[in-house]
Amino acid sequence: ETGVTQTPRHLVMGMTNKKSLKCEQHLGHNAMYWYKQSAKKPLELMFVYNFKEQTENNSVPSRFSPECPNSSHLFLHLHTLQPEDSALYLCASSQREIGTGELFFGEGSRLTVL
Amino acid sequence: GENVEQHPSTLSVQEGDSAVIKCTYSDSASNYFPWYKQELGKRPQLIIDIRSNVGEKKDQRIAVTLNKTAKHFSLHITETQPEDSAVYFCAAIPTNTGNQFYFGTGTSLTVIP
């Protein structure tokens, strides 16, 4: 499959569960991102990885833990989440260039925290 | 950091009419301004972009204009069709942040047949 693939597409978890979101890109890009999309809010950048190195962490709570084992895979580990963390989590990739570079998004993982 | 404001939040137009969505930004270092379209249940996808050395760019029925002095840019869709119904996001990318995209809050466009 080409493009950016996210799994699972839907996830329901309790506040004490541990789960992970997975993202895989087949575009040969060198940068990967996690965004959070909530209703009536801008897309919120959570984490950026360039060449597997984390370069951005926008004050994200520690209950979200990213992992980037290689330039094609990105994970978001979830632990003791809160109901307000329910949202669509979008993974994206790009070919990093200063100030440019189209973002290619995955379909997203819809997370519901009970 | 950069702050992007987008208006309106919702927009309804009759099929065939034009739609205009406006964004303002705060950081004069921003030099790349893409627009993304997100259909219901789908991923956001780039539809058009403009760089700071250009004032206007057009691609068939969509166009984007940029006013660097006033720090605002707009998306124009002409001859709207029902398939244009979606949420549209603008973004601004400052040169000094590498690949940090600052998105607007989105505009939900409905084209009424």
PDB file of C-alpha atoms in Angstrom, chain A residues 37-43, chain B residues 4-13 18-24 34-40 44 47 73-77 80 84-91 103-111:
ATOM      1  CA  GLN A  37      -7.572  16.867  15.755  1.00  0.00           C
ATOM      2  CA  SER A  38     -10.395  17.904  18.081  1.00  0.00           C
ATOM      3  CA  ALA A  39     -13.684  19.490  17.138  1.00  0.00           C
ATOM      4  CA  LYS A  40     -13.534  23.240  16.524  1.00  0.00           C
ATOM      5  CA  LYS A  41      -9.796  23.405  17.235  1.00  0.00           C
ATOM      6  CA  PRO A  42      -6.807  23.801  14.936  1.00  0.00           C
ATOM      7  CA  LEU A  43      -4.798  20.753  14.125  1.00  0.00           C
TER       8      LEU A  43
ATOM      9  CA  VAL B   4      -3.213  31.634  12.379  1.00  0.00           C
ATOM     10  CA  GLU B   5      -6.837  32.759  12.429  1.00  0.00           C
ATOM     11  CA  GLN B   6      -9.350  31.479   9.915  1.00  0.00           C
ATOM     12  CA  HIS B   7     -12.802  32.769   8.996  1.00  0.00           C
ATOM     13  CA  PRO B   8     -15.574  31.890   8.618  1.00  0.00           C
ATOM     14  CA  SER B   9     -15.877  28.685  10.614  1.00  0.00           C
ATOM     15  CA  THR B  10     -18.858  27.586   8.510  1.00  0.00           C
ATOM     16  CA  LEU B  11     -19.900  28.609   5.032  1.00  0.00           C
ATOM     17  CA  SER B  12     -22.869  27.577   2.915  1.00  0.00           C
ATOM     18  CA  VAL B  13     -23.147  28.493  -0.747  1.00  0.00           C
ATOM     19  CA  SER B  18     -18.107  31.354  -5.300  1.00  0.00           C
ATOM     20  CA  ALA B  19     -16.693  30.684  -1.848  1.00  0.00           C
ATOM     21  CA  VAL B  20     -13.976  32.669  -0.104  1.00  0.00           C
ATOM     22  CA  ILE B  21     -12.118  31.639   3.045  1.00  0.00           C
ATOM     23  CA  LYS B  22      -9.736  34.026   4.745  1.00  0.00           C
ATOM     24  CA  CYS B  23      -6.758  33.503   7.031  1.00  0.00           C
ATOM     25  CA  THR B  24      -4.491  35.873   8.878  1.00  0.00           C
ATOM     26  CA  PRO B  34      -0.736  25.710   2.059  1.00  0.00           C
ATOM     27  CA  TRP B  35      -4.437  24.907   2.032  1.00  0.00           C
ATOM     28  CA  TYR B  36      -5.719  21.460   2.946  1.00  0.00           C
ATOM     29  CA  LYS B  37      -9.119  19.948   2.222  1.00  0.00           C
ATOM     30  CA  GLN B  38     -10.603  17.308   4.485  1.00  0.00           C
ATOM     31  CA  GLU B  39     -13.707  15.504   3.308  1.00  0.00           C
ATOM     32  CA  LEU B  40     -15.894  13.831   5.905  1.00  0.00           C
ATOM     33  CA  PRO B  44      -6.570  16.196   4.958  1.00  0.00           C
ATOM     34  CA  ILE B  47      -5.142  21.347  -2.640  1.00  0.00           C
ATOM     35  CA  PHE B  73      -4.167  35.021   2.540  1.00  0.00           C
ATOM     36  CA  SER B  74      -7.386  33.729   1.056  1.00  0.00           C
ATOM     37  CA  LEU B  75      -8.762  30.701  -0.747  1.00  0.00           C
ATOM     38  CA  HIS B  76     -11.192  31.316  -3.584  1.00  0.00           C
ATOM     39  CA  ILE B  77     -13.331  28.568  -5.070  1.00  0.00           C
ATOM     40  CA  THR B  80     -18.665  25.509  -6.580  1.00  0.00           C
ATOM     41  CA  ASP B  84     -16.331  20.857  -2.847  1.00  0.00           C
ATOM     42  CA  SER B  85     -18.188  20.314   0.441  1.00  0.00           C
ATOM     43  CA  ALA B  86     -15.502  19.648   3.049  1.00  0.00           C
ATOM     44  CA  VAL B  87     -13.492  21.261   5.825  1.00  0.00           C
ATOM     45  CA  TYR B  88     -10.713  23.517   4.579  1.00  0.00           C
ATOM     46  CA  PHE B  89      -7.634  24.329   6.659  1.00  0.00           C
ATOM     47  CA  CYS B  90      -5.111  27.038   6.016  1.00  0.00           C
ATOM     48  CA  ALA B  91      -1.599  26.898   7.423  1.00  0.00           C
ATOM     49  CA  PHE B 103      -3.005  25.487  11.142  1.00  0.00           C
ATOM     50  CA  GLY B 104      -6.151  27.560  11.273  1.00  0.00           C
ATOM     51  CA  THR B 105      -9.289  26.230  12.966  1.00  0.00           C
ATOM     52  CA  GLY B 106     -10.874  25.134   9.709  1.00  0.00           C
ATOM     53  CA  THR B 107     -13.873  26.192   7.618  1.00  0.00           C
ATOM     54  CA  SER B 108     -16.714  23.780   7.018  1.00  0.00           C
ATOM     55  CA  LEU B 109     -17.972  24.475   3.496  1.00  0.00           C
ATOM     56  CA  THR B 110     -21.336  23.160   2.358  1.00  0.00           C
ATOM     57  CA  VAL B 111     -22.336  23.488  -1.285  1.00  0.00           C
TER      58      VAL B 111
END
